[in-house]
């Protein structure tokens, strides 16, 4: 009952600033935590007979800079301090100490603190990563302005390298976490008929580690930034500016977030499916997130290990990659052992979302569903044995070249099954060419190019010539943007009505799609040609005979960037204009469980546990629903948005 | 259903035909090595193999979007085709055969041709990468250059490559060959240049660093020239530093009695970076054996024999790049040492 | 009939009379203890990948050569950890029978043994011949084995400290009256994690550094 009905005074409306208290408190605690860690580091230094802090030391050969040791230990204390300040002290640590916990507000302020509702967390992830995507996109625009002319001086080489490095890791983080963190968190529990994820608090932790990552990457500029790319190979990453350690520390934290998220999804999908939801009735998007979760949970540790080893070389004096017996190739093996499976973390949820949209918008069963699931499992299994195809020219023993060529070619087989499923699904369907459907179709076209060009890189002879050229840049932008980001947009347009209760404009949506599709292809298709004609990666200036193609690419890239503005305008209009149309519970007339509840869904997702009685893709079968709800009361309430 | 399949099949055939014709267009830049020709041929083969795969998906997808689209929201479902029949298995078998095929040819069949290292190359070249320049040495003749890589046409060249600081990568686009330069490792590649040329006529004839190595990575490249055998000999001769004993700038160094404990008389010497450096060492320490050596870090640049005093010894070395070096007596390295500064 | 009507029309929701109570009714439908157990196992499996990665680095850098480790000390440290895990197991058994005091005592002694273990590792670090050049800020001359040794033992100690903090927190909660025969997941979980840290030493760190 309301406070008024209980005879109490109604609670006063919370001020805007009170909503930001958790974040501000988190920042304050982080600064204090950093100070504590820094003091301890200086104390240890004094105890070993060194100067507490010498700000003039650099990471030259044979020295260990005091600044880096102090910042590292400060960081290690700052992270838990931040977490406690932003809300975990009240909800979690107090419980661990045996005190009463504080609850999280239930109004708009819950989005700014440690809410444990998976829908809130999903929206936190979505809004954060859309912003990161746009900021990293601005980085790309700056890079392309520099590259519009061969000997341009718009950005100095060092600034270019730092922007390029930031663009790389920011986009990789979007690729890893944007889909699973936003749509995975929001919709996996609903699609399997659960009330929340298996570990709601761990879920909140996964999200609130993300601001640490973003802030750290920006703070690295205070220490000189880092210029070693997102791959951060040593010895360069052991010798370069001190900002490198912020990258390493930040990404270790990001790895933790990813691992916790993976554990959450694995257990949720195994243990919390509604009655009647057999494995054969699980929606393909859920399968894709489940598969990607295994990759995140088990392989991310190797990325953390490689980054830790670089940190130890810088901060403690070990010789993993430098000095006596140091082996830079150890980093490459360890790093790529994670980073290849990582691209399947990017793309599997992309496959899942695209197939989901294709099925519902074609009003047909997902074609060869079991084979698609088998393909996901096959990709997960094989992703761990292909990594050294990133190292064909690294100087590793040549006996490894043939085996990795073989395994890399083989992984194209399960990937091909996804195309079977996509093509078979739209075949003989009733295609409703809405914006989400257009993005899903665009995904299929783009990923075809991305996938086929991968064959040229899997083949060692051609890879020798194409490695580290713009051919590779084109290939991975085709698979990641053309694949995952297009699928992300398909999901966004598909699920926006469900999450917000409002419809996005179809006209702006179609404009968004066509601009993105056309300019994406005009930007990245010529890059294959540039790579074949001698343009290597990660360079701020290039040979003058590549001027025309680069100018064309840069102009296309700016136009591609503007297509994102259309997207932003569409979203803002739908969210904030009073004239934006409202969404019904099921505007697409789709069958999966999220469409059986209101838009947005109620807090507990379902008024009662759904009982699954059929496939989510039972289109054209004349009558059998996907799920029914248990009947307890006699009232028949119609749910409207 | 059959009509649809027939139309898609027809579209596929037409597109494949068009694609195969388009794939004949010459789009690869001029190639200058034997292995490069193999690589270009492999690329062409893969391109031709990928045409029917690409056009198949385009035909099926494109036709579906046109033929099966509904204006507005559909009022009925599509046919309940689930794909539980033999089609997925057939697809799996066909795609597996294709993957195995392309893996074998042109994958495993061409791989040994391209990575094979010639055990007896005609010309050996040592390449050293550092932030941010290349230096090449020809150990067979002593020639060296920091300005260009020159190779003879139609002779087998073997490269030995390393780096002294971070990972770089040796890439010469015109040869299509690439291998990383890793500190602590020596990496190898070999091939035969098949045509003459230089970077002014072909921008691919350059030794470009192809692994991000820091600030000036983009500018880390060196011109490459492929010349006739005669011109190659002439270039090597012209680029072999000749060290005439006693030539160049003259520096004086003295060791007096008790030098083993007190060191050289001079603790610091300076020189310029353009001329040979000659140290005239006067050993005035009777009965004690000394020598004079110059070190760059841990590497010995040059050294004389050990001789007892009194006597003089002359050490001449090629011009050194600007920097700080150590001169020392290797018999008494902790006490008899000083700094040689080259400007 | 060739047309198939759209089935997923407006949702026909039969609102459950219990719906107003919120999520309580639903929670009972899921196997909460099983969910908790599975999550801990998955987490431990994931963490073991980190130790495997570092062990692989040890072999990549130093092959099977071993530095001058103090094997007797290593064996003593192993025994300390085994005893500590056994005490953890005692603690779980005790709280299952409601014996709060025994559980607390067992956890505290287990923690103390953990602290002794850390001190022992410190002794190994400071006396190891291959490590004396590893103390910053001296210019690093660490051997490959020394590098692997410090990294692996350091990583293990880091996990041990997190386990220690957990043991002490749980012991404190026991002292405050929490947990009992039917509700002891916190105790079981921390002891299981503590045993995991022990197993990492026993199965990965110790053999790879001391026995090969």
PDB file of C-alpha atoms in Angstrom, chain A residues 49 265 455 572 635:
ATOM      1  CA  UNK A  49      66.284   1.629   1.297  1.00  0.00           C
ATOM      2  CA  UNK A 265      25.273 -16.451 -17.453  1.00  0.00           C
ATOM      3  CA  UNK A 455      40.389 -17.451 -45.515  1.00  0.00           C
ATOM      4  CA  UNK A 572      16.610  10.922 -27.981  1.00  0.00           C
ATOM      5  CA  UNK A 635      -9.362 -12.329 -12.809  1.00  0.00           C
TER       6      UNK A 635
END
